[in-house]
Tab-separated table of C-alpha atoms in Angstrom:
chain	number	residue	atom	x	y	z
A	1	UNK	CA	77.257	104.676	58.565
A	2	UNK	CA	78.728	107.715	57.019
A	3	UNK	CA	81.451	109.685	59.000
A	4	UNK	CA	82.774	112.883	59.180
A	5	UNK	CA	86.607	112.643	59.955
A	6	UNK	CA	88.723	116.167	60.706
A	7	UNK	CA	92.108	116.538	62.354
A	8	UNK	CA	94.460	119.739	62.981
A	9	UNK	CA	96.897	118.443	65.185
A	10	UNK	CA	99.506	118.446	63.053
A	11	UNK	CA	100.923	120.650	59.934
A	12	UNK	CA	98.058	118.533	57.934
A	13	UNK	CA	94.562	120.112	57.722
A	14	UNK	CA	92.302	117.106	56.994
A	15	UNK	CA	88.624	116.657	56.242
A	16	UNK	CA	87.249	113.415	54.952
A	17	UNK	CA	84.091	111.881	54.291
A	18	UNK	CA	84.019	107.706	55.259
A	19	UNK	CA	81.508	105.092	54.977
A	20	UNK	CA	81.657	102.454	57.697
A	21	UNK	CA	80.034	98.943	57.865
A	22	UNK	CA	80.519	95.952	60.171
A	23	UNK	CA	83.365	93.488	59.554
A	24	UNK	CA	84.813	95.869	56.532
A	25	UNK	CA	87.792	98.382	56.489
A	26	UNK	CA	86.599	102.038	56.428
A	27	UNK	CA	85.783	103.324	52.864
A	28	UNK	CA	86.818	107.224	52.172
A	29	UNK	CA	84.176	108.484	49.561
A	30	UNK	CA	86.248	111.920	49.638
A	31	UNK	CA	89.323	114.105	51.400
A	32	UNK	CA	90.894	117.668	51.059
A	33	UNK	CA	94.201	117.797	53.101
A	34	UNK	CA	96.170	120.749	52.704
A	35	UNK	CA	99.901	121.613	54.325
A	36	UNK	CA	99.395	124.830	56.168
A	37	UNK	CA	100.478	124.487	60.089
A	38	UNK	CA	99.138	128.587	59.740
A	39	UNK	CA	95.400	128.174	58.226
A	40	UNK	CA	93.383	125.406	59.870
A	41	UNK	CA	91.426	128.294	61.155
A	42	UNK	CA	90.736	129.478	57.412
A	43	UNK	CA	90.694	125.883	55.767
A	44	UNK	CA	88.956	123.532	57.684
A	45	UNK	CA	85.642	124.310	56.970
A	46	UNK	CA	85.811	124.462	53.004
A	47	UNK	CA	87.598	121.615	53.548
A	48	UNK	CA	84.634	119.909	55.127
A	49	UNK	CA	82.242	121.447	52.622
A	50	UNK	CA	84.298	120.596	49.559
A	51	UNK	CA	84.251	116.721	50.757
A	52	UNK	CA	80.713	116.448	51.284
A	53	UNK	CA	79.817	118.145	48.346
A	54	UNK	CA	82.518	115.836	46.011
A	55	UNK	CA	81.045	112.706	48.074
A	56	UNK	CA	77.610	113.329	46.922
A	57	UNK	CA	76.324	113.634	50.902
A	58	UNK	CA	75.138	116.462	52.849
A	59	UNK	CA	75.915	117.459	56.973
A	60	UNK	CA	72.223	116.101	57.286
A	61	UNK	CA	73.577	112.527	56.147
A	62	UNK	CA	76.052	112.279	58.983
A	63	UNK	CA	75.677	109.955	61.692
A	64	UNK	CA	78.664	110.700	63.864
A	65	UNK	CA	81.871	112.907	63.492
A	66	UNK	CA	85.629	111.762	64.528
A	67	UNK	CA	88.008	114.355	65.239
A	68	UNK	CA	91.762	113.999	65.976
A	69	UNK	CA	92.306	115.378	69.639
A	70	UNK	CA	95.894	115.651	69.529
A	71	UNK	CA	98.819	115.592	71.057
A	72	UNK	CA	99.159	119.196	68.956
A	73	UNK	CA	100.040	122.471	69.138
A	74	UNK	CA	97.258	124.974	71.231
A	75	UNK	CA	96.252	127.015	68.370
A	76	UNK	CA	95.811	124.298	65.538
A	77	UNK	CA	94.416	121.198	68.007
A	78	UNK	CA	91.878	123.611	69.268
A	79	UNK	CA	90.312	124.313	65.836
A	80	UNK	CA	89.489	120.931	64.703
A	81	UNK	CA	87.988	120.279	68.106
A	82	UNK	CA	85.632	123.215	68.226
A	83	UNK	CA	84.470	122.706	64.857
A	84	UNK	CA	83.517	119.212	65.116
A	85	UNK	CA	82.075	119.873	68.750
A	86	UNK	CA	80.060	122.749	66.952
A	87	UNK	CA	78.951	120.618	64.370
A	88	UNK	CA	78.210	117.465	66.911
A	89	UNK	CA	75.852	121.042	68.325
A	90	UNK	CA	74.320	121.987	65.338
A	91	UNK	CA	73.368	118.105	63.651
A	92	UNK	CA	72.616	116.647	67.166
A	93	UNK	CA	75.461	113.886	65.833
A	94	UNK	CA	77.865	112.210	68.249
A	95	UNK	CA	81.625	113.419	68.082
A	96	UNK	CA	84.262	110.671	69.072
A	97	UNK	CA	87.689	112.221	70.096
A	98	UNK	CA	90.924	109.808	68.893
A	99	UNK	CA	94.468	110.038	69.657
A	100	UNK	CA	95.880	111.686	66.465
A	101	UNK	CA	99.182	109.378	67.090
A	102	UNK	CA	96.507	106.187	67.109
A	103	UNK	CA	95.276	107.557	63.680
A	104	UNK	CA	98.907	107.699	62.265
A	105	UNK	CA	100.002	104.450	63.524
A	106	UNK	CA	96.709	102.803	62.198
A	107	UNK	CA	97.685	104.119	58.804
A	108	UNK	CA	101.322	102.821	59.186
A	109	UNK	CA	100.027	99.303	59.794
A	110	UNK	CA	103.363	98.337	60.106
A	111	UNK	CA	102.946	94.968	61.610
A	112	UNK	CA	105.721	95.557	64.453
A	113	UNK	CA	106.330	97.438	67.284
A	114	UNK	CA	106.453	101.489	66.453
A	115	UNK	CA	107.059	104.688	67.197
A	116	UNK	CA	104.863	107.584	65.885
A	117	UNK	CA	106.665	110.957	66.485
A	118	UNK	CA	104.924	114.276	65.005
A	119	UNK	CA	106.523	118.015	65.400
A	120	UNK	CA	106.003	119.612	68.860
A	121	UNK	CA	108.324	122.411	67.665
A	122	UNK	CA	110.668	124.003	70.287
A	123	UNK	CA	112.864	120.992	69.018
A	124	UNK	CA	110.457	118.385	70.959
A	125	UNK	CA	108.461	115.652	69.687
A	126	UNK	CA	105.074	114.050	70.728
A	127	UNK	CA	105.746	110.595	70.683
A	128	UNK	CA	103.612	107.666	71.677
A	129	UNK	CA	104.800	103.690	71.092
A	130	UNK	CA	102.696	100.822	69.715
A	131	UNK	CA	102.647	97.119	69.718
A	132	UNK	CA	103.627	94.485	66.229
A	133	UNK	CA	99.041	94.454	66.814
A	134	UNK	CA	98.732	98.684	66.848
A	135	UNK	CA	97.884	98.975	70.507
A	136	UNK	CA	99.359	102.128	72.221
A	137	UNK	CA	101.778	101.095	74.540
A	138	UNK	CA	103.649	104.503	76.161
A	139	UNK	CA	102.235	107.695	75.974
A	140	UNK	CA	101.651	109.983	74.665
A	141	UNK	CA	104.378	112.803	75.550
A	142	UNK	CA	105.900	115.270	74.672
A	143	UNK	CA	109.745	115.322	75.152
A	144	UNK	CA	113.489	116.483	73.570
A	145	UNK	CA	113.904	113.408	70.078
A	146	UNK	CA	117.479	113.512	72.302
A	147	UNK	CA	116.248	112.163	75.396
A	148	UNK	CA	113.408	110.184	73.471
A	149	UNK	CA	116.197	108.258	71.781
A	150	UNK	CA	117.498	106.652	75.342
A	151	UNK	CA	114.545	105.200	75.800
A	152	UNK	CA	114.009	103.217	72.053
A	153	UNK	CA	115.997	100.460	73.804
A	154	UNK	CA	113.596	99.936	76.872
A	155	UNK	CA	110.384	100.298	74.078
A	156	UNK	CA	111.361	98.137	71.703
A	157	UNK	CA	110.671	99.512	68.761
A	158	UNK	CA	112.708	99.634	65.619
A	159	UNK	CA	110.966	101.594	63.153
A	160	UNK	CA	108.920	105.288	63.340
A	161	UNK	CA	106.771	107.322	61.436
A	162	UNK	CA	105.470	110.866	61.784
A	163	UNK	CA	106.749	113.825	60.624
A	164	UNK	CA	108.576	114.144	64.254
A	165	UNK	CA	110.388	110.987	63.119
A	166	UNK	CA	111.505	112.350	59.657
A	167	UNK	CA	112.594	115.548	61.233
A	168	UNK	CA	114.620	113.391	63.875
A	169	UNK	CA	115.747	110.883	61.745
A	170	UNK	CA	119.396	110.860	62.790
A	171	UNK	CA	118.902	111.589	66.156
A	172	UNK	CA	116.094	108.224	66.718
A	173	UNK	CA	117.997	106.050	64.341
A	174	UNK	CA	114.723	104.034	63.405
A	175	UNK	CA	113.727	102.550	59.853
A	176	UNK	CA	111.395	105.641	58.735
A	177	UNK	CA	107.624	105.123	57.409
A	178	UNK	CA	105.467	106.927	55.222
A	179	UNK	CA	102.812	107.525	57.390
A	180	UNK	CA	103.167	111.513	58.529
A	181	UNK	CA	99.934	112.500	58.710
A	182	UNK	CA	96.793	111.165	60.225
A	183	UNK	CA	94.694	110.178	57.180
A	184	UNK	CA	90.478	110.279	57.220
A	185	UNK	CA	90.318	106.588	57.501
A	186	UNK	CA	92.883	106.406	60.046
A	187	UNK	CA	90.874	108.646	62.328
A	188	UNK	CA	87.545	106.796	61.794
A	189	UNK	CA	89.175	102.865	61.896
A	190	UNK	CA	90.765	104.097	65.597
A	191	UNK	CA	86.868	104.886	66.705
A	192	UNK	CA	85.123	102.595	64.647
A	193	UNK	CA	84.335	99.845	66.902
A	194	UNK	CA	82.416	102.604	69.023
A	195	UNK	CA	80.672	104.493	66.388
A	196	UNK	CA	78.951	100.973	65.123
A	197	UNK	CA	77.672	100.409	68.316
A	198	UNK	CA	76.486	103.978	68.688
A	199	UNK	CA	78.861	104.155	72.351
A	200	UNK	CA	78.018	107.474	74.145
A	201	UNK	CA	81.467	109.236	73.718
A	202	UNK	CA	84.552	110.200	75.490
A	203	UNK	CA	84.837	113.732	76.499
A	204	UNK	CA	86.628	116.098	73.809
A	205	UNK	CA	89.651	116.679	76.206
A	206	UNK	CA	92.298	117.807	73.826
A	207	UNK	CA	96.201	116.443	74.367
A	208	UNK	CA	98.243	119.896	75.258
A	209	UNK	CA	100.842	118.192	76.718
A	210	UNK	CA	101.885	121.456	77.755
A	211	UNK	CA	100.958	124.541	79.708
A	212	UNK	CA	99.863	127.546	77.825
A	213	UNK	CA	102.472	129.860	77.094
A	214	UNK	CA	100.064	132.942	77.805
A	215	UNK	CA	99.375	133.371	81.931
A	216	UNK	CA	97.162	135.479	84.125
A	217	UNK	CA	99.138	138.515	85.469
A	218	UNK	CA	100.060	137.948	88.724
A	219	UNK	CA	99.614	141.646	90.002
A	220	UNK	CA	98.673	145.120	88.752
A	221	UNK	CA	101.641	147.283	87.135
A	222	UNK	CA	102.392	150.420	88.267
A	223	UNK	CA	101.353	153.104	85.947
A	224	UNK	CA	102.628	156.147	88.013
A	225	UNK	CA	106.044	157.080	89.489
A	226	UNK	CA	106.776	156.447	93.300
């Protein structure tokens, strides 16, 4: 099966084109990623383009799209999730949402228990935890790497990765891994099990973690003096 895999939940904007097959480790044919928290709105889509075009394939060769659905920042998550929900539209393909913390810790393959941690900004981390077998144990959340840090002890794990964890570093105290970004064939290995059996998919609910910062006004302002 060929895949489309796209993420923008983090810094990363990633596009990747992956072959899947029973009992085999996903194959990437072909990936742009580019390191531009400010242009997955402009990037994404060439991105796409540029990695079906080096793979040899076309949208119409597609059987089913994996997007990253966060936890991420409002304005970058919700780009990769429209796109591949437009696409899904337009090529009458399935689109299977992932945890974009899943994706990284499936690329970390560390073996033992671990913490993925990516940039929340405001000085907060997402973080989510995961078994020695990958298996998400705690969260995701969102939360201060300060008060994240009390609770390593009660999680057990002893090493991170993310680019949360690099940032935070001194404050977690963990061994640090490589893994920062959610990679193509991180995305589709999370999902793979459903898109070989052709599963009907979970809705695209993207991971916010957080209330918008932009609210309805609450009341009309006065325009004239009393």
């Amino acid at each position: 099966m060929l895949v489309l895999a796209v993420d923008t939940a983090t810094p990363a904007v990633t596009a990747g084109v992956v072959e899947l097959a029973p009992d085999s480790p996903p194959r990437l044919l072909a990936k742009r990623v580019t390191l531009n928290a400010k242009a997955h709105g402009e990037l994404l889509t060439p991105h796409i383009s540029d990695s079906l075009e080096e793979a040899g394939r076309t949208f119409a060769d597609l059987d089913a799209i994996v997007v990253g659905a966060g936890p991420g920042p409002f304005t970058g998550l919700r780009v990769g999730l429209a796109t591949a929900a437009a696409l899904g539209q337009a090529l009458n393909r399935p689109v299977y949402p992932v945890a974009t913390t899943d994706a990284i810790a499936r690329d970390a393959a560390s073996g033992h228990p671990l913490l993925v941690a990516t940039d929340a900004r405001r000085k907060e981390v997402y973080w989510a935890a995961y078994d020695a077998a990958g298996r998400r144990t705690d969260g995701p959340h969102v939360e201060r790497p300060q008060d994240l840090a009390e609770k390593l002890p009660a999680l057990g794990v002893h090493q991170a990765t993310g680019e949360g964890a690099e940032l935070y570093r001194e404050v977690l105290g963990l061994e640090l891994l490589s893994a920062r970004h959610p990679s193509p064939e991180g995305l589709v290995a999370v999902a793979a099990a459903e898109v070989l059996a052709k599963a009907r998919p979970a809705a695209l609910t993207p991971l916010y973690l957080r209330r918008p910062d932009a609210v309805e006004p609450t009341g009309r302002k006065r325009v004239t003096r009393a």
